[in-house]
CSV table of C-alpha atoms in Angstrom, one decimal:
chain,number,residue,atom,x,y,z
A,10,MET,CA,10.6,1.8,-25.8
A,11,ARG,CA,9.8,-1.9,-25.9
A,12,PHE,CA,7.1,-3.8,-27.7
A,13,ILE,CA,5.9,-7.3,-28.3
A,14,ASN,CA,3.1,-8.9,-30.3
A,15,HIS,CA,1.2,-11.2,-28.0
A,16,ALA,CA,-2.0,-13.1,-28.6
A,17,ALA,CA,-4.0,-11.4,-25.8
A,18,ALA,CA,-6.6,-13.4,-24.1
A,19,ARG,CA,-8.1,-10.3,-22.4
A,20,CYS,CA,-8.4,-7.2,-23.7
A,21,ALA,CA,-9.2,12.5,-6.1
A,22,ALA,CA,-10.6,14.5,-7.6
A,23,ALA,CA,-14.1,13.1,-7.2
A,24,GLY,CA,-15.4,15.0,-4.3
A,25,ALA,CA,-18.7,13.1,-3.9
A,26,LEU,CA,-17.0,9.8,-3.2
A,27,PHE,CA,-18.8,7.8,-0.6
A,28,LEU,CA,-20.5,10.8,0.9
A,29,ALA,CA,-23.5,8.7,1.6
A,30,LEU,CA,-21.7,6.4,4.0
A,31,PRO,CA,-24.1,5.9,7.0
A,32,GLY,CA,-23.0,7.4,10.3
A,33,CYS,CA,-20.1,9.5,9.1
A,34,PHE,CA,-19.7,12.9,10.5
A,35,GLN,CA,-23.4,13.5,11.4
A,36,ASP,CA,-22.4,15.9,14.2
A,37,GLY,CA,-22.1,19.3,12.5
A,38,GLY,CA,-19.7,20.4,15.2
A,39,LEU,CA,-17.4,17.4,15.0
A,40,ASN,CA,-14.4,19.2,13.3
A,41,VAL,CA,-14.9,22.8,14.2
A,42,ASP,CA,-11.2,23.0,15.1
A,43,PRO,CA,-9.2,20.2,13.4
A,44,ASN,CA,-6.5,20.3,16.0
A,45,ARG,CA,-8.6,20.5,19.1
A,46,SER,CA,-11.6,18.2,18.6
A,47,THR,CA,-12.2,16.5,22.0
A,48,SER,CA,-15.1,14.1,21.7
A,49,ALA,CA,-17.4,12.2,19.3
A,50,ASP,CA,-18.8,8.8,18.8
A,51,ALA,CA,-15.9,6.3,18.4
A,52,ALA,CA,-17.7,4.2,15.8
A,53,GLN,CA,-18.4,7.2,13.6
A,54,LEU,CA,-14.9,8.5,14.0
A,55,PHE,CA,-13.5,5.1,13.0
A,56,SER,CA,-15.5,4.8,9.9
A,57,GLY,CA,-14.6,8.4,8.8
A,58,ALA,CA,-10.9,7.7,9.4
A,59,ALA,CA,-10.9,4.4,7.6
A,60,LEU,CA,-12.8,5.8,4.6
A,61,LYS,CA,-10.5,8.8,4.3
A,62,PHE,CA,-7.4,6.7,4.5
A,63,SER,CA,-8.8,4.3,1.8
A,64,LEU,CA,-9.5,7.3,-0.4
A,65,LEU,CA,-6.0,8.6,0.0
A,66,ARG,CA,-4.4,5.2,-0.7
A,67,VAL,CA,-6.4,4.6,-3.8
A,68,GLY,CA,-6.3,8.2,-5.1
A,69,GLU,CA,-4.0,11.0,-4.1
A,70,LEU,CA,-1.1,8.7,-2.9
A,71,THR,CA,-1.4,6.4,-5.9
A,72,TRP,CA,-0.4,8.6,-8.8
A,73,PRO,CA,2.9,10.0,-7.6
A,74,VAL,CA,4.1,6.7,-6.1
A,75,ALA,CA,3.2,4.5,-9.1
A,76,LEU,CA,4.8,7.0,-11.5
A,77,SER,CA,7.9,7.9,-9.6
A,78,THR,CA,8.7,4.2,-8.8
A,79,GLN,CA,8.1,3.3,-12.4
A,80,GLN,CA,5.3,0.8,-11.9
A,81,TRP,CA,3.5,3.0,-14.4
A,82,ALA,CA,4.9,5.2,-17.2
A,83,SER,CA,3.8,8.7,-17.7
A,84,GLY,CA,3.8,8.9,-21.5
A,85,ALA,CA,5.1,12.4,-20.9
A,86,ARG,CA,1.6,13.5,-20.3
A,87,TRP,CA,-0.3,14.5,-17.1
A,88,GLY,CA,2.0,12.5,-14.9
A,89,LEU,CA,5.4,13.5,-16.3
A,90,ALA,CA,6.3,15.8,-13.4
A,91,GLN,CA,5.4,13.1,-10.9
A,92,ALA,CA,7.5,10.6,-12.8
A,93,GLN,CA,10.4,13.0,-12.3
A,94,TYR,CA,9.8,13.1,-8.6
A,95,ASP,CA,7.7,16.3,-8.3
A,96,GLN,CA,5.4,15.8,-5.3
A,97,THR,CA,3.2,18.8,-5.5
A,98,ARG,CA,0.1,16.7,-6.1
A,99,VAL,CA,0.6,14.7,-2.9
A,100,ARG,CA,1.4,17.6,-0.6
A,101,SER,CA,-2.0,17.6,1.1
A,102,ALA,CA,-1.9,13.9,2.0
A,103,TRP,CA,0.3,14.6,5.0
A,104,GLY,CA,-2.2,17.0,6.6
A,105,SER,CA,-5.1,14.7,5.7
A,106,ILE,CA,-3.5,11.7,7.4
A,107,TYR,CA,-2.9,13.6,10.6
A,108,THR,CA,-6.0,15.7,10.7
A,109,ASP,CA,-8.7,13.5,9.2
A,110,VAL,CA,-7.3,10.0,10.0
A,111,LEU,CA,-5.0,9.8,13.0
A,112,LYS,CA,-6.7,12.6,15.0
A,113,ASN,CA,-10.0,10.9,14.7
A,114,LEU,CA,-8.5,7.5,15.7
A,115,VAL,CA,-6.8,9.1,18.7
A,116,ILE,CA,-10.1,10.8,19.8
A,117,ALA,CA,-12.1,7.6,19.2
A,118,THR,CA,-9.6,5.5,21.3
A,119,ARG,CA,-9.7,8.1,24.1
A,120,GLU,CA,-13.5,8.0,24.1
A,121,ALA,CA,-13.7,4.2,24.1
A,122,GLU,CA,-11.2,3.9,26.9
A,123,ALA,CA,-13.3,6.3,29.0
A,124,LEU,CA,-16.4,4.1,28.9
A,125,THR,CA,-17.5,1.8,31.6
A,126,PRO,CA,-17.5,-1.1,31.0
A,127,LYS,CA,-14.6,-0.8,28.6
A,128,PRO,CA,-15.4,-1.9,25.0
A,129,ASN,CA,-12.2,-3.8,24.7
A,130,ASN,CA,-12.9,-5.1,21.2
A,131,SER,CA,-13.5,-1.5,20.0
A,132,ILE,CA,-10.3,-0.4,21.6
A,133,ALA,CA,-8.5,-3.3,19.9
A,134,GLN,CA,-9.9,-2.4,16.5
A,135,LEU,CA,-8.8,1.3,16.9
A,136,LYS,CA,-5.3,0.3,18.0
A,137,ILE,CA,-4.8,-2.2,15.2
A,138,TYR,CA,-6.0,0.3,12.6
A,139,SER,CA,-3.8,3.1,14.1
A,140,ALA,CA,-0.8,0.8,13.8
A,141,PHE,CA,-1.6,0.2,10.2
A,142,VAL,CA,-1.9,3.9,9.4
A,143,TYR,CA,1.3,4.8,11.3
A,144,SER,CA,3.2,2.0,9.5
A,145,GLN,CA,2.0,3.3,6.1
A,146,THR,CA,2.9,6.9,7.0
A,147,THR,CA,6.4,6.1,8.1
A,148,TYR,CA,7.0,4.1,5.0
A,149,LEU,CA,6.2,7.2,3.0
A,150,TRP,CA,8.0,9.9,5.0
A,151,GLY,CA,10.4,8.2,7.3
A,152,ASP,CA,10.7,10.0,10.7
A,153,ILE,CA,7.2,11.3,11.6
A,154,PRO,CA,5.3,12.6,14.6
A,155,PHE,CA,4.1,9.5,16.6
A,156,SER,CA,4.4,9.7,20.3
A,157,GLU,CA,3.0,13.3,20.4
A,158,ALA,CA,0.9,13.1,17.3
A,159,ALA,CA,-2.7,13.9,16.7
A,160,THR,CA,-3.6,14.3,20.3
A,161,GLY,CA,-4.9,17.8,20.1
A,162,LEU,CA,-2.6,18.6,23.1
A,163,VAL,CA,0.7,19.3,21.3
A,164,ASP,CA,0.8,21.9,18.5
A,165,LYS,CA,4.4,21.2,17.4
A,166,PRO,CA,4.9,17.4,17.9
A,167,LYS,CA,8.4,15.9,17.8
A,168,PHE,CA,9.4,13.6,15.0
A,169,ASP,CA,10.1,10.1,16.2
A,170,SER,CA,12.7,8.0,14.3
A,171,GLN,CA,11.3,5.4,11.9
A,172,GLN,CA,12.7,2.6,14.1
A,173,ASP,CA,10.8,4.0,17.1
A,174,VAL,CA,7.6,4.5,15.1
A,175,LEU,CA,7.7,0.9,13.8
A,176,ASN,CA,8.4,-0.5,17.3
A,177,GLY,CA,5.5,1.7,18.5
A,178,THR,CA,3.2,0.1,16.0
A,179,LEU,CA,4.2,-3.4,17.2
A,180,LYS,CA,3.4,-2.3,20.7
A,181,LEU,CA,0.0,-1.0,19.6
A,182,ILE,CA,-0.7,-4.4,18.0
A,183,ASP,CA,0.3,-6.4,21.0
A,184,GLU,CA,-1.8,-4.2,23.3
A,185,ALA,CA,-4.8,-4.8,21.0
A,186,LEU,CA,-4.3,-8.5,20.8
A,187,ALA,CA,-4.1,-8.7,24.6
A,188,VAL,CA,-7.6,-7.2,25.1
A,189,ILE,CA,-9.6,-8.9,22.4
A,190,ASP,CA,-12.3,-10.9,24.1
A,191,GLY,CA,-15.5,-12.7,23.4
A,192,THR,CA,-18.0,-10.5,25.1
A,193,SER,CA,-17.2,-6.8,24.9
A,194,ARG,CA,-18.6,-4.4,22.4
A,195,ALA,CA,-16.9,-4.1,19.0
A,196,ILE,CA,-17.4,-1.5,16.3
A,197,GLY,CA,-19.7,-3.3,13.9
A,198,ALA,CA,-21.3,-2.6,10.5
A,199,PRO,CA,-21.6,-0.2,8.9
A,200,ASN,CA,-18.9,1.7,10.8
A,201,ASP,CA,-16.3,-1.1,10.5
A,202,LEU,CA,-15.8,-1.0,6.7
A,203,TYR,CA,-13.5,-4.0,6.8
A,204,TYR,CA,-14.8,-6.8,8.9
A,205,GLY,CA,-18.1,-5.6,10.3
A,206,GLY,CA,-17.0,-6.2,13.9
A,207,ASP,CA,-15.7,-9.8,13.4
A,208,MET,CA,-12.9,-9.9,15.9
A,209,ALA,CA,-11.6,-13.2,14.7
A,210,LYS,CA,-10.8,-11.5,11.4
A,211,TRP,CA,-9.3,-8.5,13.2
A,212,ARG,CA,-7.0,-10.8,15.2
A,213,ARG,CA,-5.9,-12.5,11.9
A,214,PHE,CA,-5.2,-9.1,10.3
A,215,ALA,CA,-3.3,-7.9,13.4
A,216,ASN,CA,-1.0,-10.8,13.3
A,217,SER,CA,-0.5,-10.4,9.5
A,218,LEU,CA,0.2,-6.7,9.9
A,219,LYS,CA,2.7,-7.5,12.7
A,220,PHE,CA,4.3,-10.0,10.4
A,221,ARG,CA,4.6,-7.5,7.5
A,222,ILE,CA,6.1,-4.8,9.8
A,223,LEU,CA,8.6,-7.2,11.2
A,224,MET,CA,9.6,-8.4,7.7
A,225,THR,CA,10.2,-4.8,6.8
A,226,MET,CA,12.4,-4.2,9.9
A,227,VAL,CA,14.5,-7.4,10.1
A,228,ASP,CA,17.2,-6.4,7.6
A,229,ALA,CA,17.9,-3.2,9.6
A,230,ASP,CA,17.3,-4.9,13.0
A,231,PRO,CA,18.2,-8.6,12.8
A,232,THR,CA,16.9,-9.1,16.4
A,233,LYS,CA,13.4,-9.0,14.9
A,234,ALA,CA,14.0,-12.5,13.5
A,235,ALA,CA,12.8,-14.0,16.9
A,236,ALA,CA,9.5,-12.2,16.7
A,237,ILE,CA,9.0,-13.4,13.2
A,238,THR,CA,9.6,-16.9,14.3
A,239,ALA,CA,7.1,-16.5,17.1
A,240,LEU,CA,4.4,-15.8,14.6
A,241,GLN,CA,4.6,-19.2,12.9
A,242,GLY,CA,1.3,-21.0,13.7
A,243,GLN,CA,-0.5,-17.9,14.8
A,244,PRO,CA,-3.9,-17.1,13.2
A,245,VAL,CA,-3.2,-14.8,10.1
A,246,ILE,CA,-5.0,-13.9,7.0
A,247,GLY,CA,-5.9,-17.3,5.5
A,248,ALA,CA,-8.8,-16.6,3.2
A,249,ARG,CA,-10.1,-13.9,0.9
A,250,ALA,CA,-12.7,-13.0,3.6
A,251,ASP,CA,-9.8,-12.1,5.9
A,252,GLU,CA,-8.3,-9.5,3.5
A,253,LEU,CA,-8.1,-5.9,4.6
A,254,LYS,CA,-10.1,-4.1,1.9
A,255,VAL,CA,-12.7,-1.5,1.3
A,256,ILE,CA,-15.5,-2.5,-1.1
A,257,TYR,CA,-16.5,0.1,-3.6
A,258,THR,CA,-19.6,-0.2,-5.7
A,259,ASN,CA,-20.9,0.9,-9.1
A,260,GLN,CA,-23.1,3.5,-7.5
A,261,ALA,CA,-22.7,7.3,-7.8
A,262,GLY,CA,-20.7,8.6,-4.9
A,263,ARG,CA,-19.5,5.1,-3.9
A,264,GLN,CA,-17.1,4.3,-6.8
A,265,ASN,CA,-13.4,3.6,-6.7
A,266,PRO,CA,-11.7,7.0,-7.0
A,267,ARG,CA,-9.5,5.8,-9.9
A,268,PHE,CA,-12.6,5.0,-11.9
A,269,SER,CA,-14.1,8.4,-10.9
A,270,PHE,CA,-11.0,10.3,-12.0
A,271,THR,CA,-11.1,8.7,-15.4
A,272,GLN,CA,-14.9,9.2,-15.8
A,273,ILE,CA,-15.0,12.8,-14.6
A,274,PHE,CA,-11.8,14.2,-16.2
A,275,ARG,CA,-11.2,11.8,-19.2
A,276,GLY,CA,-14.7,10.8,-20.3
A,277,GLY,CA,-14.1,7.2,-19.3
A,278,VAL,CA,-11.1,6.9,-21.7
A,279,GLN,CA,-7.8,5.8,-20.1
A,280,GLN,CA,-5.1,8.2,-21.4
A,281,ASP,CA,-2.9,8.9,-18.5
A,282,TRP,CA,-1.0,5.8,-17.2
A,283,TYR,CA,1.1,3.7,-19.6
A,284,ALA,CA,2.9,0.4,-19.5
A,285,SER,CA,6.3,0.6,-17.9
A,286,ASN,CA,9.5,-1.0,-19.3
A,287,VAL,CA,10.3,-2.1,-15.7
A,288,MET,CA,7.1,-4.1,-15.4
A,289,PHE,CA,7.5,-5.5,-18.9
A,290,GLY,CA,11.0,-6.7,-18.0
A,291,GLU,CA,9.5,-8.8,-15.2
A,292,LEU,CA,6.6,-10.2,-17.3
A,293,LEU,CA,8.2,-11.1,-20.6
A,294,PRO,CA,10.9,-13.6,-19.6
A,295,THR,CA,8.3,-16.0,-18.2
A,296,ASN,CA,5.5,-15.3,-20.7
A,297,ASP,CA,3.4,-14.1,-17.8
A,298,PRO,CA,-0.3,-14.2,-18.6
A,299,ARG,CA,-0.9,-11.2,-16.4
A,300,LEU,CA,0.6,-8.9,-19.1
A,301,ALA,CA,-2.7,-8.9,-21.0
A,302,ILE,CA,-4.6,-8.2,-17.7
A,303,PHE,CA,-2.4,-5.4,-16.5
A,304,TYR,CA,-2.3,-3.6,-19.9
A,305,GLN,CA,-4.5,-2.8,-22.9
A,306,PRO,CA,-3.1,-2.1,-26.4
A,307,GLY,CA,-2.8,1.5,-27.5
A,308,PRO,CA,-5.6,2.9,-29.7
A,309,SER,CA,-3.6,2.4,-32.9
A,310,ALA,CA,-1.9,-0.9,-31.9
A,311,THR,CA,-2.6,-4.0,-33.8
A,312,SER,CA,-4.3,-6.9,-32.1
A,313,GLY,CA,-2.0,-8.4,-29.4
A,314,GLN,CA,0.6,-5.6,-29.8
A,315,TYR,CA,1.9,-4.3,-26.5
A,316,VAL,CA,4.4,-1.4,-26.4
A,317,ALA,CA,6.0,-0.3,-23.1
A,318,LEU,CA,7.8,3.0,-22.3
A,319,ASN,CA,10.4,4.2,-19.9
A,320,SER,CA,9.0,6.4,-17.2
A,321,VAL,CA,9.2,9.8,-19.0
A,322,GLU,CA,9.2,8.7,-22.7
A,323,PRO,CA,6.5,10.3,-24.8
A,324,PHE,CA,3.6,8.1,-25.7
A,325,THR,CA,2.6,7.1,-29.3
A,326,PRO,CA,-0.7,5.9,-30.5
A,327,THR,CA,0.6,2.3,-30.1
A,328,SER,CA,1.7,2.7,-26.5
A,329,SER,CA,0.0,0.3,-24.1
A,330,LEU,CA,-1.9,1.6,-21.2
A,331,VAL,CA,-2.8,0.4,-17.7
A,332,ASN,CA,-5.9,-1.7,-18.4
A,333,LEU,CA,-9.2,0.1,-17.9
A,334,ASN,CA,-10.5,-3.1,-16.3
A,335,LEU,CA,-8.1,-2.3,-13.4
A,336,LEU,CA,-9.8,1.1,-12.9
A,337,LYS,CA,-13.3,-0.3,-12.4
A,338,ALA,CA,-15.9,1.4,-10.3
A,339,ASP,CA,-16.3,-1.6,-8.0
A,340,LEU,CA,-12.7,-2.6,-7.7
A,341,PRO,CA,-11.9,-3.0,-4.0
A,342,GLU,CA,-9.1,-0.9,-2.3
A,343,MET,CA,-6.9,-3.7,-1.2
A,344,SER,CA,-4.6,-3.0,1.8
A,345,PHE,CA,-3.6,-6.6,2.7
A,346,SER,CA,-4.3,-9.6,0.4
A,347,LEU,CA,-4.2,-13.3,0.8
A,348,SER,CA,-1.6,-13.6,-2.0
A,349,GLU,CA,0.7,-11.1,-0.2
A,350,GLN,CA,0.4,-13.1,3.0
A,351,TYR,CA,1.3,-16.4,1.2
A,352,LEU,CA,4.4,-14.8,-0.5
A,353,LEU,CA,5.6,-13.2,2.8
A,354,GLU,CA,5.3,-16.7,4.4
A,355,ALA,CA,7.3,-18.1,1.5
A,356,GLU,CA,10.0,-15.6,2.3
A,357,ALA,CA,9.9,-16.5,6.0
A,358,PHE,CA,10.4,-20.2,5.2
A,359,ALA,CA,13.1,-19.5,2.7
A,360,ARG,CA,15.1,-17.2,5.0
A,361,GLY,CA,14.9,-19.6,7.9
A,362,PHE,CA,12.7,-17.5,10.1
A,363,TRP,CA,10.0,-20.3,10.0
A,364,THR,CA,10.7,-24.0,10.1
A,365,GLY,CA,10.0,-25.9,6.9
A,366,GLY,CA,12.9,-25.0,4.7
A,367,LEU,CA,12.8,-24.4,0.9
A,368,SER,CA,10.3,-27.1,0.2
A,369,ALA,CA,7.7,-25.2,2.4
A,370,ALA,CA,8.8,-21.9,0.8
A,371,ASP,CA,8.3,-23.3,-2.7
A,372,ALA,CA,4.8,-24.5,-1.9
A,373,ARG,CA,3.8,-21.2,-0.4
A,374,TYR,CA,5.4,-19.3,-3.2
A,375,ARG,CA,3.3,-21.2,-5.8
A,376,ALA,CA,0.2,-20.8,-3.7
A,377,GLY,CA,0.7,-17.1,-3.5
A,378,VAL,CA,1.2,-16.8,-7.3
A,379,ARG,CA,-1.8,-18.9,-8.0
A,380,GLU,CA,-4.0,-16.9,-5.6
A,381,GLY,CA,-2.9,-13.6,-7.1
A,382,MET,CA,-3.6,-14.9,-10.7
A,383,THR,CA,-6.9,-16.4,-9.8
A,384,VAL,CA,-8.2,-13.1,-8.3
A,385,LEU,CA,-7.1,-11.3,-11.5
A,386,GLY,CA,-9.0,-13.7,-13.7
A,387,VAL,CA,-6.2,-15.8,-15.1
A,388,THR,CA,-7.7,-19.1,-16.1
A,389,ALA,CA,-6.7,-22.2,-14.1
A,390,GLY,CA,-5.1,-23.7,-17.3
A,391,GLN,CA,-3.0,-20.6,-17.9
A,392,THR,CA,-2.0,-20.6,-14.2
A,393,ASP,CA,-1.0,-24.3,-14.3
A,394,VAL,CA,1.2,-23.7,-17.3
A,395,PHE,CA,2.8,-20.7,-15.8
A,396,LEU,CA,3.5,-22.4,-12.5
A,397,ALA,CA,5.0,-25.4,-14.2
A,398,GLY,CA,7.5,-23.1,-15.9
A,399,LEU,CA,8.6,-21.4,-12.6
A,400,PRO,CA,12.0,-22.6,-11.2
A,401,THR,CA,12.0,-24.5,-7.9
A,402,LEU,CA,13.3,-22.3,-5.2
A,403,THR,CA,16.9,-22.9,-4.2
A,404,PRO,CA,19.4,-21.2,-1.9
A,405,THR,CA,20.8,-19.3,-4.8
A,406,ASN,CA,17.6,-18.1,-6.5
A,407,PHE,CA,15.0,-17.7,-3.9
A,408,ARG,CA,15.5,-14.0,-3.2
A,409,ARG,CA,15.3,-13.1,-6.9
A,410,GLU,CA,12.3,-15.3,-7.7
A,411,LEU,CA,10.4,-14.3,-4.6
A,412,ASN,CA,11.1,-10.6,-5.1
A,413,ARG,CA,9.8,-10.8,-8.7
A,414,GLN,CA,6.5,-12.4,-7.7
A,415,GLN,CA,6.1,-10.2,-4.7
A,416,TYR,CA,6.6,-7.1,-6.8
A,417,LEU,CA,4.2,-8.3,-9.6
A,418,ASP,CA,1.6,-9.3,-7.1
A,419,LEU,CA,1.5,-5.7,-5.8
A,420,PHE,CA,0.7,-4.1,-9.2
A,421,MET,CA,-2.0,-1.5,-8.7
A,422,ARG,CA,-0.9,-1.3,-5.0
A,423,PRO,CA,2.0,1.1,-5.4
A,424,LEU,CA,2.5,1.9,-1.7
A,425,GLU,CA,3.2,-1.7,-0.8
A,426,ALA,CA,5.2,-2.2,-4.0
A,427,TRP,CA,7.4,0.7,-3.1
A,428,VAL,CA,8.1,-0.8,0.3
A,429,GLN,CA,8.8,-4.2,-1.3
A,430,TRP,CA,11.3,-2.7,-3.7
A,431,ARG,CA,13.2,-0.8,-1.0
A,432,ARG,CA,13.5,-3.9,1.1
A,433,SER,CA,14.3,-6.3,-1.7
A,434,GLY,CA,18.1,-6.0,-1.6
A,435,ASP,CA,21.0,-4.0,-0.4
A,436,ARG,CA,20.8,-0.4,-1.4
A,437,GLY,CA,21.7,-0.1,-5.1
A,438,SER,CA,20.9,-3.8,-5.6
A,439,GLU,CA,17.1,-3.7,-5.2
A,440,TYR,CA,14.8,-5.8,-7.4
A,441,PRO,CA,13.8,-4.9,-10.1
A,442,THR,CA,16.5,-2.6,-11.3
A,443,LEU,CA,15.4,1.0,-11.7
A,444,GLN,CA,17.1,3.9,-13.5
A,445,VAL,CA,16.9,7.6,-12.4
A,446,PRO,CA,14.5,9.2,-15.0
A,447,GLN,CA,15.7,12.0,-17.3
A,448,GLY,CA,14.8,15.3,-15.7
A,449,ALA,CA,14.5,14.0,-12.1
A,450,LEU,CA,14.7,16.6,-9.4
A,451,VAL,CA,17.4,14.7,-7.5
A,452,GLY,CA,20.3,12.5,-8.5
A,453,GLY,CA,19.2,9.2,-7.0
A,454,LEU,CA,16.2,7.0,-7.1
A,455,VAL,CA,13.2,8.1,-5.1
A,456,ARG,CA,13.1,6.7,-1.6
A,457,ARG,CA,10.7,8.9,0.3
A,458,LEU,CA,8.1,11.6,0.1
A,459,LEU,CA,9.0,15.2,1.1
A,460,TYR,CA,7.5,16.7,4.2
A,461,ARG,CA,5.0,19.4,3.1
A,462,SER,CA,6.2,22.9,3.3
A,463,GLU,CA,3.6,24.0,5.8
A,464,GLU,CA,4.9,21.5,8.3
A,465,ILE,CA,8.5,22.6,7.8
A,466,THR,CA,7.6,26.2,8.3
A,467,ALA,CA,5.3,25.7,11.3
A,468,ASN,CA,7.1,23.0,13.2
A,469,PRO,CA,10.7,23.7,14.2
A,470,LYS,CA,11.0,20.0,15.2
A,471,THR,CA,10.8,18.9,11.6
A,472,PRO,CA,14.1,17.1,10.8
A,473,SER,CA,16.9,19.4,9.6
A,474,PRO,CA,18.3,19.3,7.1
A,475,VAL,CA,15.1,18.2,5.4
A,476,PRO,CA,15.8,14.9,3.7
A,477,GLN,CA,15.3,15.0,-0.1
A,478,GLN,CA,13.5,12.3,-2.1
A,479,ASP,CA,16.6,10.1,-2.7
A,480,VAL,CA,17.7,9.9,0.9
A,481,PRO,CA,17.2,6.3,2.2
A,482,MET,CA,15.1,5.6,5.3
A,483,TRP,CA,16.1,3.5,8.3
A,484,PHE,CA,14.6,0.3,7.1
A,485,ASP,CA,16.0,0.8,3.6
A,486,LYS,CA,19.4,-0.9,4.0
C-alpha cells in the first residue's frame, strides 16, 4: 500500500443503454439467425455495429482489462477475480463482436457494394471501421477468424495469424482510402455516430488508424518502418473534432455504461475500482496534477490524502478510488484521441521514422501532454509548471519518457493502454513494470484474453494448444 498527502485541486449491465438510437434494428426480422442474416439497410447495420462495439469497449471489456493490467486496483472486492486474470465476465464479448458487430459490418458492406451506382464513401466508412474492429479484436485475442469471419457462409472459420490479420486491416484501410470521393453517398447522421458522414474526417481517422497499427507492428516486422515514413504529411487526426468517439448524454438510456453500472448497482457511489500502485508510481515522481483528477480520496481519508493499493490488496476506508468524475453519464467513449495522435507522432520523430529528429519529437511530446491535460481539466498554469519540469527528450531517455506519458494519457482507455504496455519494450522490460498478482491463474503477466469455451468446443480450427493468458502475441516482442 502506498499513500501521500496532497493538496488536491479537484476532488454492462445497463440493458436500456441507447435503445432509443434512431434507425437501429427497426426490421424485426433482421437477426432471426445471427449466423445467416443476408440483407438489411447498410446505414442501420453500421450504426448498430458501431454502438454495440462502443458499449463493449466502455463496459464489458473495460473491467477485466483495467483490473488485470493494474491500471485499476480491485480493493479485493467485486473485481478481485478479474485482477487475478479470471475472464469469466468477458466471455460473451467474443460472440458479441463477431455476431453483433463484424457480421453486421460484413453484410452492410456487401449490400453497399451491390448498389448501382456504388456508394463509394459508404463502402469506405464500413471498411475503415471494420479495420478498426479487427485490429482491436486481434490485440485482445491474438490469432482470430478474419479471412473467413462473419460472412454467414462459413460455420467454422479458420483462425488467421495476428500478423495476417493486421496486414489485412492495412489492406482494408488502403482500399477505403482509394475509393473516397467527393460525390458518392456516405452514411450520414444519425447512423454515422462518429463523423456524421464527413469523409474528410473519415480520411484523417483512417490514416491515424493505419499509423497506430503500423506502430504496433514495426517491432515485430521492421519492414513496416517504410510505411510509417510514408504517412508523414498525410492528413491525420489534427483537432478534437477529428477524434473517434461516441458521445453519450445525461439522458436515461443514452448514458455512459460506466455511469449506469455505478448508478444501478451501487446507488451512484463508487466502491469498486481503486487507485493502483502502478499508476501512482508514474504520477508521483513528477508531482503530476492528474493524480487529483484520476482519483478521489477514500471516504475516511483526510483532505488531500491519497492511498494506493496493489492490484489484489484489500481496501481500507482511506483507500483512494477512481474518480467518480471519470464515470460521468456524458463522458464520451474515446477510441482515438488527439493527444494519442500527438504522442505517437513524437515517437515516430524520436525513432527516426519521420524526419525532424528529437527536437520535433520533444515539441510533439509536449503538445500531446498539454492536450491530454487540457481535456481532463488541468489548468493552463498547472500544465505549464508540469511541462517545465519534464526532461527534454534525448537519445537515452526518449523511450522511457514517451512510454510514461503514452501510458498515462490512456488512463480510462484500458484496451489501448494494454497495447501500449505490451509494445513499450522487450518482453520482460515493458514500461511500467508490473508484478504478477498474488493468486493469479497463470505464472506470468497477462498478455491476452482467452478464447471463449463455446468457440473452442464448436470450432476445431481454434488454435491448439489453446494459448493461456500469459502467452505473448506476435506483436508483443
